[in-house]
């Protein structure tokens, strides 16, 4: 196969997926009596500087969430509990930071570590259950989500302060806040300082996955558990470690917003990011760069959908349909393209063999 | 092959999960109940072309179609279009939003030229206080809003439109206590937080004022998730059915669209059981089969709040700071549609009403627990 053809094939799957998603969304819009033209016009408007900043901020948060899910996915471990881990971790981090045990930046660093530890511990429960009792992590993490939400809400009411109609933890002292920085020149909206955690975590994930023994064992277990065991991988240990790691990364999800904007954990915290992360990881095929692309696409769609109701009279909820269809069609498109590719390879090999046989015949 | 099978199984599990999330989300604004209303609401704003105030309404999750809180705000908008020649736009929220998303919605409205913008629901408080200083010529109102800033300094273009829901709830609590045959009543809340606790506190006080021996079951549908709390008719029905089974014969809800489940439950529980509506006069919008069970409703005049805010902006006297609608100003009340309350009970309730207005009865706004 030529390099050109290889490149075209690599692009074919995502392009195919987006075409399918666009068609399905347009059909749904037609079905509900809305105008697809207006929808695409709003969606494809060039975003203003402020919107770009919001988009990147949200993408960074989604990236962390996608990464947390992907760590498990790479070894066939379905951590559906990112949402619960994120809530427990953010609450723990906010609570710790609000007490101001440490001064300034030390407080920030320590709080982020506390959040990671809390997320890891919460995910670790599912890991231990899986390793010692064989409980499916899908079931246990879903259950732990429900428990996490109730537990945090209960504790928040115990320790929180009433601010208007909401309840919040003690505000983080301002010397521990992480200032944002300007992304688009002349725009007052800023990128969260801790959005950079996404870059750090992404690079870390790439290095660990591709350059360390741990990463090799993780991938090996994912490809074939029995083969991994046969080659001496301690699969139980791997399950536990990757759950802990997944939970620790889930603990980072809430940090950019906590130290950059809200400065407290309140009852109006953003919900559902942990679930969106699963879709983002799927879309990105669990690779560090792929997840980044997936997160940007989801953030773009979410941000651009916001004015739909105002300018086009279309419910912004339609964007959930687009996001869902993108994920499903990406999965299908990759399967189709990979089958096509292996058929091409087969015929190429067959042709080569045929040529060789003829060559031998001629020689004989 | 086994590997592939597991992968596919995992994928389909995840897909199912996503489908679940998506359908949960779309029920916010897209369920059948709201579809027709959504169309109607677009009509009001689409056909409105006056030179009155330009009103932007930003809904919380649920949006129009809950026959309760949001619909009441919409009624105020309709009134403004009719009486003030207003033009308008509506924007609804998705599930799981951050303050940044809400700020974006407010900016979209302000940038589109709307000068009287109302955030329907206290969740808009932080977003409005962040956005308002950037738009000094645009006026913002927040239903049930509060000032989230540390300095507590009022902004000249922000009004927190509050309601003494505890006072109205006191009256329907009295109505429940005067009606119950089993000396057992219920309260169904959406999300357990200060806002809805005010409804519970007033209701409990009203019941106990009539007869302190009446047993009260209180239940909240969620600790913190607005979708599970206010968008959950199925959960509302389960919880309410439990209360009726447990012996309660009057149940009051403060749970937005989830309250529609209460009406299903009371119909199933049959004659002799009652439900009490909230925010709007829910007898008027209920299914005819359920109307005979809706004893009364606690009316919270969100419509008045929206209308008067728009009117103030139109007349160049925009309200700012805290504006509270209570019993005395007619901002909360109880409904008598359906004529299920006897003249005797009505006179007793009106008596309490007068005492609250006079200040002889002080209604608590917070639960004691």
XYZ file of C-alpha atoms in Angstrom:
733
model
C 0.000 0.000 0.000
C 1.296 3.413 -0.865
C 1.706 6.105 1.751
C -0.936 8.183 0.004
C -3.495 5.417 0.116
C -2.643 4.766 3.747
C -3.263 8.440 4.557
C -6.571 8.505 2.691
C -7.710 5.401 4.545
C -6.739 6.893 7.920
C -8.853 9.953 7.192
C -11.718 7.970 5.680
C -13.144 6.725 8.961
C -13.538 10.054 10.774
C -14.780 11.812 7.639
C -17.317 9.048 7.015
C -18.453 9.294 10.633
C -19.061 13.024 10.421
C -20.951 12.751 7.162
C -23.236 10.147 8.730
C -23.708 12.284 11.853
C -24.541 15.343 9.739
C -27.080 13.423 7.676
C -28.769 11.853 10.723
C -28.962 15.182 12.545
C -30.444 16.881 9.492
C -33.041 14.132 9.116
C -33.997 14.430 12.787
C -34.343 18.206 12.368
C -36.559 17.726 9.318
C -38.597 15.219 11.265
C -39.252 17.681 14.081
C -40.107 20.434 11.638
C -36.991 22.538 12.220
C -34.784 23.930 9.512
C -31.479 22.083 9.004
C -30.142 25.077 7.076
C -30.541 27.371 10.073
C -29.033 24.711 12.326
C -25.883 24.377 10.245
C -25.627 28.105 9.825
C -25.563 28.605 13.586
C -23.273 25.644 14.125
C -20.744 26.676 11.520
C -20.586 30.351 12.478
C -16.992 31.305 13.207
C -16.869 31.496 17.010
C -15.977 34.786 18.685
C -12.876 35.029 20.872
C -14.844 34.525 24.049
C -16.462 31.390 22.683
C -13.098 29.994 21.674
C -11.830 30.466 25.215
C -14.907 28.740 26.661
C -14.482 25.958 24.161
C -10.858 25.315 25.066
C -11.674 25.462 28.774
C -14.417 22.901 28.386
C -12.283 20.779 26.088
C -9.533 20.650 28.733
C -12.034 19.430 31.320
C -13.490 16.870 28.915
C -10.009 15.753 27.991
C -9.203 14.876 31.585
C -12.474 13.017 31.845
C -11.837 11.165 28.582
C -8.342 10.271 29.717
C -9.623 8.872 33.011
C -12.001 6.613 31.098
C -9.388 5.659 28.487
C -6.883 4.374 31.051
C -9.319 1.654 32.003
C -10.556 1.077 28.453
C -7.036 0.333 27.256
C -7.073 -2.813 29.334
C -10.732 -3.704 28.797
C -11.656 -2.262 32.171
C -14.873 -0.273 31.930
C -14.672 2.415 34.549
C -18.148 3.946 34.280
C -17.589 5.625 37.625
C -15.629 8.660 36.489
C -18.580 10.897 37.413
C -18.641 9.702 41.007
C -14.862 9.827 41.320
C -14.885 13.384 39.986
C -17.528 14.509 42.469
C -15.880 12.877 45.491
C -12.460 14.187 44.465
C -13.573 17.742 43.751
C -15.417 17.879 47.049
C -12.404 16.573 48.950
C -10.054 18.968 47.172
C -12.323 21.960 47.757
C -12.820 21.045 51.390
C -9.093 20.707 51.996
C -8.219 23.900 50.124
C -10.923 25.838 51.977
C -9.367 24.991 55.351
C -6.148 26.739 54.285
C -3.868 24.426 56.261
C -1.022 25.488 54.002
C -0.076 28.854 52.553
C -0.559 29.942 48.936
C 0.638 27.708 46.144
C 1.488 24.892 48.571
C -2.204 24.760 49.425
C -3.060 24.490 45.730
C -0.616 21.671 45.094
C -1.625 19.782 48.223
C -5.311 20.159 47.415
C -4.866 18.828 43.899
C -3.039 15.841 45.388
C -5.820 15.346 47.928
C -8.353 15.376 45.101
C -6.335 12.827 43.131
C -6.022 10.621 46.195
C -9.755 10.840 46.864
C -10.593 9.982 43.257
C -8.136 7.085 43.316
C -9.518 5.786 46.586
C -13.089 5.880 45.312
C -12.128 4.073 42.100
C -9.951 1.741 44.146
C -13.015 0.346 45.908
C -14.211 -1.009 42.559
C -10.688 -2.235 41.808
C -10.424 -4.153 45.070
C -13.883 -5.654 44.599
C -12.926 -6.804 41.121
C -9.611 -8.288 42.177
C -10.661 -9.976 45.404
C -14.274 -10.870 44.706
C -14.522 -10.783 40.920
C -17.246 -8.107 40.999
C -17.689 -6.591 37.539
C -16.296 -3.065 37.602
C -19.144 -1.900 35.366
C -21.699 -2.763 38.025
C -19.673 -1.596 41.014
C -18.677 1.751 39.503
C -22.269 2.520 38.536
C -23.352 1.739 42.087
C -20.495 3.799 43.475
C -21.657 6.746 41.352
C -25.006 6.764 43.097
C -23.369 6.408 46.493
C -20.859 9.175 45.722
C -23.545 11.692 44.789
C -25.585 11.051 47.924
C -22.559 10.966 50.181
C -21.153 14.244 48.872
C -24.547 15.946 49.057
C -24.945 14.757 52.635
C -21.478 15.850 53.698
C -21.901 19.175 51.927
C -24.921 19.886 54.071
C -22.935 18.972 57.171
C -19.951 21.193 56.497
C -21.160 23.701 53.901
C -22.311 27.267 54.291
C -25.559 28.547 52.927
C -24.955 31.168 50.226
C -28.297 32.439 48.973
C -30.116 29.380 47.643
C -27.036 27.181 47.428
C -24.730 25.432 49.851
C -20.992 25.728 49.383
C -17.804 24.659 51.095
C -15.583 27.336 52.635
C -14.163 29.546 49.941
C -10.559 28.831 48.983
C -8.319 31.693 50.173
C -7.402 33.926 47.241
C -3.666 33.260 47.560
C -4.308 29.668 46.492
C -6.312 30.590 43.399
C -4.727 29.823 40.068
C -4.948 32.804 37.737
C -6.032 32.277 34.176
C -4.150 33.476 31.160
C -5.166 35.143 27.965
C -5.645 32.838 25.006
C -7.107 35.187 22.428
C -5.536 38.670 22.281
C -7.839 41.464 23.420
C -10.339 39.089 24.954
C -11.183 39.389 28.651
C -12.233 35.761 29.016
C -9.282 33.686 30.177
C -8.153 30.126 29.963
C -8.150 28.397 33.357
C -4.622 28.166 34.695
C -5.102 24.524 35.628
C -6.398 23.710 32.136
C -2.730 22.985 31.562
C -3.201 19.923 33.743
C -4.830 18.401 30.675
C -1.623 18.811 28.682
C 0.490 17.414 31.492
C -1.820 14.453 31.992
C -1.984 13.800 28.254
C 1.787 13.781 27.815
C 2.118 11.654 30.941
C -0.407 9.152 29.598
C 1.365 8.937 26.235
C 4.754 8.362 27.853
C 3.522 5.813 30.377
C 1.540 3.944 27.764
C 4.239 3.737 25.099
C 7.528 3.982 26.954
C 7.179 2.091 30.217
C 6.822 -1.485 31.296
C 3.589 -0.584 33.064
C 2.176 0.803 29.811
C 3.263 -2.290 27.912
C 1.617 -4.583 30.435
C -1.507 -2.429 30.351
C -1.781 -2.730 26.587
C -0.876 -6.407 26.637
C -3.619 -7.159 29.173
C -6.024 -5.200 27.009
C -5.185 -7.173 23.863
C -5.333 -10.581 25.497
C -5.597 -11.299 29.167
C -4.559 -14.940 28.857
C -1.526 -14.073 26.740
C -0.552 -11.437 29.292
C -0.802 -13.951 32.126
C 1.234 -16.448 30.107
C 4.000 -13.905 29.652
C 4.156 -13.174 33.350
C 1.959 -10.105 33.766
C 0.298 -9.897 37.166
C -3.154 -9.077 35.815
C -4.773 -8.562 39.219
C -2.186 -5.992 40.140
C -2.671 -4.308 36.773
C -6.439 -4.092 37.327
C -5.987 -2.465 40.693
C -3.295 -0.056 39.522
C -5.169 1.072 36.469
C -8.355 1.661 38.473
C -6.341 3.761 40.927
C -4.727 5.687 38.087
C -8.035 6.188 36.337
C -9.562 7.520 39.557
C -6.602 9.812 40.211
C -6.990 11.384 36.761
C -10.750 11.664 37.356
C -9.778 13.653 40.436
C -8.215 16.297 38.208
C -11.411 16.984 36.218
C -12.825 19.494 38.669
C -9.555 21.310 39.420
C -9.404 23.891 36.577
C -12.853 25.244 37.418
C -12.380 24.982 41.194
C -9.172 26.983 41.345
C -9.941 29.171 38.346
C -13.545 30.240 38.787
C -15.833 28.862 41.501
C -13.311 28.669 44.359
C -15.661 26.404 46.312
C -17.613 23.197 45.870
C -21.267 24.154 45.661
C -24.520 22.369 45.119
C -24.651 23.799 41.595
C -21.498 21.991 40.430
C -21.471 20.914 36.798
C -22.817 17.379 36.468
C -22.438 14.689 33.842
C -18.863 15.410 32.728
C -17.797 11.952 33.811
C -20.271 10.360 31.421
C -19.416 12.646 28.542
C -15.795 11.623 29.053
C -16.672 8.031 28.157
C -18.013 9.195 24.797
C -14.973 11.394 24.265
C -12.625 8.470 24.961
C -14.535 6.275 22.517
C -14.445 8.994 19.897
C -10.707 9.367 20.414
C -10.156 5.613 20.268
C -8.417 5.807 23.642
C -5.269 7.409 22.254
C -3.857 10.574 23.842
C -4.155 12.651 20.666
C -7.441 11.132 19.584
C -9.076 12.026 22.891
C -7.869 15.610 22.489
C -9.570 15.799 19.108
C -12.695 14.200 20.544
C -12.781 16.654 23.449
C -12.392 19.629 21.116
C -15.193 18.377 18.882
C -17.549 17.856 21.814
C -16.660 21.250 23.276
C -17.137 22.899 19.893
C -20.565 21.325 19.410
C -21.690 22.197 22.951
C -20.521 25.776 22.679
C -21.892 26.429 19.209
C -25.246 24.916 20.116
C -25.851 27.485 22.845
C -27.409 30.239 20.657
C -29.569 27.758 18.678
C -32.658 28.501 20.730
C -32.247 32.260 20.456
C -31.367 32.728 16.808
C -32.904 29.685 15.132
C -35.644 28.633 17.535
C -34.230 25.102 17.718
C -33.769 23.315 21.024
C -30.027 23.071 21.756
C -30.712 19.532 22.984
C -30.489 18.431 19.358
C -26.732 18.623 19.761
C -26.900 15.570 22.026
C -28.205 13.653 19.027
C -25.282 14.868 16.929
C -22.779 13.920 19.629
C -24.282 10.487 20.113
C -24.405 9.737 16.402
C -20.801 10.902 15.943
C -19.625 8.426 18.561
C -21.606 5.523 17.147
C -20.685 6.225 13.557
C -16.993 6.608 14.417
C -17.033 3.112 15.888
C -18.833 1.709 12.849
C -16.750 3.639 10.345
C -13.484 2.376 11.827
C -14.741 -1.178 11.596
C -15.764 -0.709 7.954
C -12.478 0.932 7.021
C -10.385 -1.672 8.839
C -12.219 -4.498 7.014
C -11.656 -2.729 3.716
C -8.019 -2.260 4.593
C -7.463 -5.921 5.470
C -9.142 -6.939 2.218
C -6.770 -4.664 0.337
C -3.847 -6.169 2.212
C -5.058 -9.683 1.445
C -5.369 -8.998 -2.248
C -1.962 -7.265 -2.251
C -0.393 -10.315 -0.602
C -2.211 -12.641 -2.970
C -1.009 -10.651 -5.959
C 2.561 -10.741 -4.668
C 2.419 -14.491 -4.121
C 0.937 -14.992 -7.561
C 3.718 -12.949 -9.119
C 6.321 -14.959 -7.240
C 4.783 -18.265 -8.365
C 4.803 -17.142 -12.003
C 8.356 -16.002 -11.611
C 9.335 -19.433 -10.310
C 7.469 -21.133 -13.141
C 9.309 -19.031 -15.679
C 12.602 -19.821 -13.970
C 11.775 -23.515 -14.000
C -12.467 -13.660 18.594
C -13.274 -13.702 22.304
C -11.518 -10.413 22.608
C -13.550 -8.885 19.818
C -16.710 -10.202 21.431
C -15.839 -8.596 24.713
C -14.948 -5.339 23.039
C -18.217 -5.237 21.160
C -20.137 -6.099 24.300
C -18.390 -3.305 26.118
C -19.119 -0.897 23.344
C -22.753 -1.731 23.236
C -22.946 -1.348 26.989
C -21.412 2.074 26.662
C -23.677 2.931 23.768
C -26.679 1.973 25.847
C -25.386 4.132 28.610
C -24.956 7.029 26.233
C -28.396 6.482 24.857
C -29.650 6.621 28.416
C -27.853 9.897 29.007
C -29.141 11.325 25.784
C -32.731 10.410 26.385
C -32.467 11.690 29.938
C -31.239 14.944 28.534
C -33.783 15.255 25.797
C -36.649 14.785 28.175
C -35.651 18.178 29.586
C -37.125 20.074 26.762
C -38.364 17.580 24.294
C -40.951 15.353 25.938
C -44.370 15.243 24.363
C -45.859 17.432 27.042
C -43.558 20.263 26.182
C -43.444 19.770 22.444
C -46.761 21.427 21.826
C -46.011 24.058 24.431
C -42.626 24.685 22.930
C -44.237 25.364 19.603
C -46.759 27.644 21.227
C -44.039 29.510 23.069
C -42.142 30.113 19.879
C -45.319 31.548 18.460
C -45.522 34.205 21.126
C -41.977 35.350 20.490
C -42.075 34.797 16.739
C -45.240 36.730 16.151
C -44.419 39.470 18.649
C -43.427 42.672 16.907
C -43.912 45.666 19.110
C -41.762 48.571 20.111
C -41.987 47.699 23.804
C -39.243 46.165 25.910
C -37.088 43.469 24.386
C -37.303 40.576 26.799
C -34.938 37.613 26.896
C -35.980 34.659 29.012
C -33.341 32.098 29.991
C -34.860 28.947 31.432
C -33.318 26.463 33.778
C -33.466 22.715 32.996
C -37.010 21.757 32.198
C -37.970 24.827 30.298
C -41.508 25.464 29.190
C -43.842 22.525 29.597
C -43.608 21.762 33.309
C -47.112 23.221 33.913
C -45.545 24.816 36.952
C -42.570 27.099 37.571
C -41.257 27.693 34.048
C -44.722 27.905 32.533
C -45.559 30.583 35.046
C -42.577 32.612 33.845
C -43.786 32.057 30.311
C -47.231 33.352 31.264
C -45.590 36.570 32.451
C -43.793 36.832 29.155
C -47.033 36.355 27.249
C -48.646 39.070 29.322
C -45.768 41.433 28.573
C -46.073 40.769 24.855
C -49.776 41.537 24.981
C -49.784 44.525 27.283
C -46.396 46.127 26.729
C -45.919 45.367 23.036
C -42.796 43.494 24.020
C -40.683 41.388 21.701
C -38.913 38.386 23.120
C -36.626 35.424 22.818
C -36.371 32.297 24.910
C -33.367 30.128 25.585
C -33.393 26.865 27.440
C -30.713 25.145 29.437
C -29.328 21.681 28.885
C -28.614 19.172 31.607
C -25.285 19.416 33.430
C -24.365 22.997 32.720
C -21.615 25.076 34.238
C -21.816 28.746 35.143
C -19.767 29.439 32.017
C -22.553 27.921 29.903
C -25.171 30.038 31.633
C -23.048 33.169 31.214
C -22.790 32.340 27.546
C -26.569 32.141 27.254
C -27.017 35.514 28.945
C -24.391 37.100 26.702
C -26.028 35.595 23.628
C -29.292 37.231 24.658
C -27.668 40.564 25.508
C -25.644 40.573 22.285
C -28.813 39.850 20.337
C -30.185 43.166 21.640
C -32.480 42.034 24.447
C -32.491 44.618 27.213
C -34.675 43.003 29.862
C -33.201 39.580 30.543
C -34.667 37.215 33.099
C -32.852 34.156 34.405
C -35.594 31.763 35.479
C -34.161 30.050 38.521
C -31.607 30.789 41.216
C -28.886 28.879 39.369
C -28.493 31.957 37.206
C -27.358 34.076 40.168
C -23.605 33.615 39.762
C -23.763 33.957 35.987
C -25.834 37.154 36.078
C -23.560 38.816 38.606
C -20.582 37.964 36.402
C -22.130 39.165 33.167
C -24.141 42.218 34.251
C -21.201 44.633 34.697
C -20.254 44.095 31.031
C -23.686 45.225 29.856
C -24.540 48.382 31.828
C -27.491 49.220 29.553
C -29.083 45.787 29.865
C -31.251 44.898 32.842
C -31.171 41.466 34.442
C -33.726 39.828 36.697
C -33.227 36.517 38.490
C -36.241 34.555 39.704
C -35.476 33.327 43.252
C -32.075 34.958 42.746
C -29.528 36.008 45.299
C -26.353 38.025 45.454
C -23.464 35.552 45.389
C -20.693 38.126 45.732
C -18.674 38.481 48.878
C -19.087 42.254 49.028
C -22.894 41.922 48.749
C -22.843 45.167 46.790
C -25.932 45.572 44.629
C -25.480 46.040 40.914
C -27.706 48.790 39.489
C -28.883 46.589 36.632
C -29.616 43.393 38.550
C -32.825 42.553 40.400
C -33.285 39.455 42.541
C -36.940 38.589 42.238
C -37.833 36.557 45.305
C -41.038 35.012 46.608
C -42.181 34.238 50.123
C -42.968 30.661 49.148
C -43.052 29.718 52.817
C -46.081 31.969 53.395
C -48.037 30.487 50.499
C -47.047 26.991 51.576
C -48.353 27.725 55.063
C -51.816 28.296 53.599
C -51.894 25.065 51.597
C -50.506 23.304 54.679
C -53.520 24.575 56.596
C -55.769 23.432 53.735
C -54.192 19.971 53.892
C -54.587 19.747 57.653
C -58.238 20.828 57.478
C -58.965 18.266 54.764
C -57.107 15.124 55.879
C -59.221 12.319 57.271
C -56.304 10.139 58.310
C -54.379 12.886 60.130
C -51.497 12.041 57.867
C -50.171 14.250 55.043
C -47.114 14.314 52.765
C -44.625 16.697 51.206
C -42.738 15.873 48.010
C -39.714 18.084 47.276
C -37.529 18.233 44.185
C -33.952 18.968 45.163
C -33.159 19.159 48.859
C -31.777 22.652 49.269
C -32.617 25.970 50.902
C -35.064 26.982 48.148
C -37.380 23.985 48.437
C -36.899 23.673 52.191
C -38.720 27.012 52.457
C -41.773 25.345 50.897
C -41.501 22.446 53.312
C -40.987 24.674 56.340
C -44.057 26.776 55.520
C -46.174 23.725 54.779
C -45.206 21.980 57.995
C -45.889 25.150 59.988
C -49.320 25.458 58.356
C -50.225 21.858 59.130
C -49.062 22.130 62.726
C -50.867 25.416 63.256
C -54.142 23.571 62.597
C -53.286 20.341 64.385
C -49.822 19.567 65.752
C -50.678 15.849 65.979
C -50.878 15.316 62.239
C -48.158 13.084 60.899
C -46.120 14.555 58.009
C -44.061 12.478 55.556
C -41.393 14.542 53.812
C -39.381 13.256 50.926
C -36.988 14.788 48.432
C -36.343 13.217 45.051
C -32.682 14.198 44.909
C -29.971 15.631 47.082
C -28.390 17.759 44.399
C -29.316 16.737 40.879
C -31.866 19.112 39.343
C -32.721 16.655 36.576
C -33.554 13.889 39.050
C -35.339 16.346 41.308
C -37.398 18.510 39.002
C -37.466 16.522 35.765
C -38.531 13.185 37.065
C -42.282 12.435 36.905
C -41.594 8.694 37.250
C -39.650 9.216 40.472
C -42.322 11.628 41.680
C -45.003 9.020 41.098
C -43.085 6.316 42.951
C -42.441 8.539 45.940
C -46.026 9.826 46.069
C -47.500 6.339 45.702
C -45.388 5.341 48.697
C -46.884 8.175 50.737
C -50.473 7.319 49.840
C -49.796 3.635 50.584
C -48.344 4.689 53.899
C -51.604 6.353 54.913
C -51.190 9.954 53.845
C -54.249 11.296 52.057
C -53.042 14.788 51.071
C -49.669 15.345 49.404
C -48.184 18.703 48.447
C -45.357 18.882 45.933
C -42.640 21.432 45.212
C -40.888 19.465 42.500
C -41.523 21.156 39.143
C -42.264 18.683 36.393
C -41.756 15.730 38.753
C -45.022 16.855 40.370
C -46.862 15.530 37.331
C -46.036 12.096 38.754
C -47.833 13.051 41.967
C -50.992 13.698 39.958
C -50.709 10.263 38.357
C -50.241 8.743 41.801
C -53.241 10.460 43.372
C -55.472 9.393 40.499
C -54.337 5.818 41.018
C -54.858 6.106 44.779
C -58.472 7.046 44.067
C -61.216 9.049 45.730
C -60.562 10.454 49.146
C -56.937 11.210 48.319
C -55.752 14.669 47.347
C -52.783 16.355 45.725
C -51.737 19.989 46.071
C -50.092 21.755 43.144
C -47.395 24.380 43.163
C -46.268 27.586 41.428
C -49.108 27.706 38.872
C -52.782 26.946 39.517
C -52.274 23.365 38.430
C -55.973 22.471 38.459
C -56.325 24.531 35.306
C -53.670 22.667 33.320
C -54.232 19.167 34.714
C -55.630 16.257 32.788
C -59.449 16.248 33.230
C -59.221 12.798 34.815
C -56.868 14.185 37.443
C -58.620 17.478 38.113
C -61.007 15.988 40.722
C -57.965 15.221 42.884
C -56.247 18.586 42.906
C -57.370 20.164 46.148
C -55.626 23.491 45.690
C -52.309 24.935 44.503
C -49.772 27.178 46.125
C -49.481 29.988 43.624
C -46.140 31.675 43.260
C -46.632 34.567 40.895
C -43.501 34.135 38.827
C -45.572 35.587 35.987
C -46.108 38.792 37.970
C -42.408 38.919 38.764
C -41.440 38.625 35.111
C -44.124 41.035 33.937
C -43.400 43.739 36.475
C -39.678 43.483 35.867
C -40.245 44.020 32.131
C -42.656 46.829 32.848
C -40.142 48.533 35.129
C -37.476 48.349 32.446
C -39.952 49.648 29.861
C -40.898 52.623 32.035
C -37.295 53.502 32.749
C -37.550 52.415 36.378
C -35.856 49.039 36.375
C -35.924 47.351 39.756
C -32.643 46.422 41.400
C -31.455 44.696 44.556
C -33.941 42.359 46.204
C -37.595 42.517 45.205
C -39.754 40.210 47.285
C -43.268 39.133 46.474
C -45.124 37.911 49.536
C -48.681 37.336 50.689
C -49.205 41.013 51.418
C -48.264 42.024 47.882
C -50.144 39.126 46.298
C -46.959 37.472 45.085
C -47.938 34.149 46.643
C -51.415 32.794 47.286
C -53.524 29.661 47.187
C -55.980 28.567 44.514
C -59.628 27.584 44.913
C -60.232 26.279 41.380
C -62.340 23.125 41.391
C -64.258 24.266 44.498
C -62.999 21.404 46.613
C -62.370 23.614 49.621
C -65.552 24.293 51.576
C -66.537 27.855 52.421
C -65.753 27.091 56.035
C -62.208 25.948 55.247
C -61.658 28.915 52.955
C -62.665 31.341 55.670
C -60.251 29.656 58.081
C -57.419 29.839 55.558
C -58.211 33.469 54.806
C -58.052 34.093 58.513
C -54.515 32.673 58.638
C -53.660 34.689 55.574
C -54.692 37.888 57.331
C -52.678 36.964 60.402
C -49.579 36.384 58.284
C -50.043 39.722 56.532
C -50.539 41.433 59.898
C -47.450 39.759 61.242
C -49.274 37.882 64.028
C -48.098 34.620 62.514
C -44.439 34.432 61.562
C -43.843 31.680 59.031
C -40.436 29.997 59.237
C -38.433 29.893 55.986
C -36.061 27.151 57.061
C -36.678 23.620 58.188
C -35.796 22.928 61.780
C -33.853 19.715 61.191
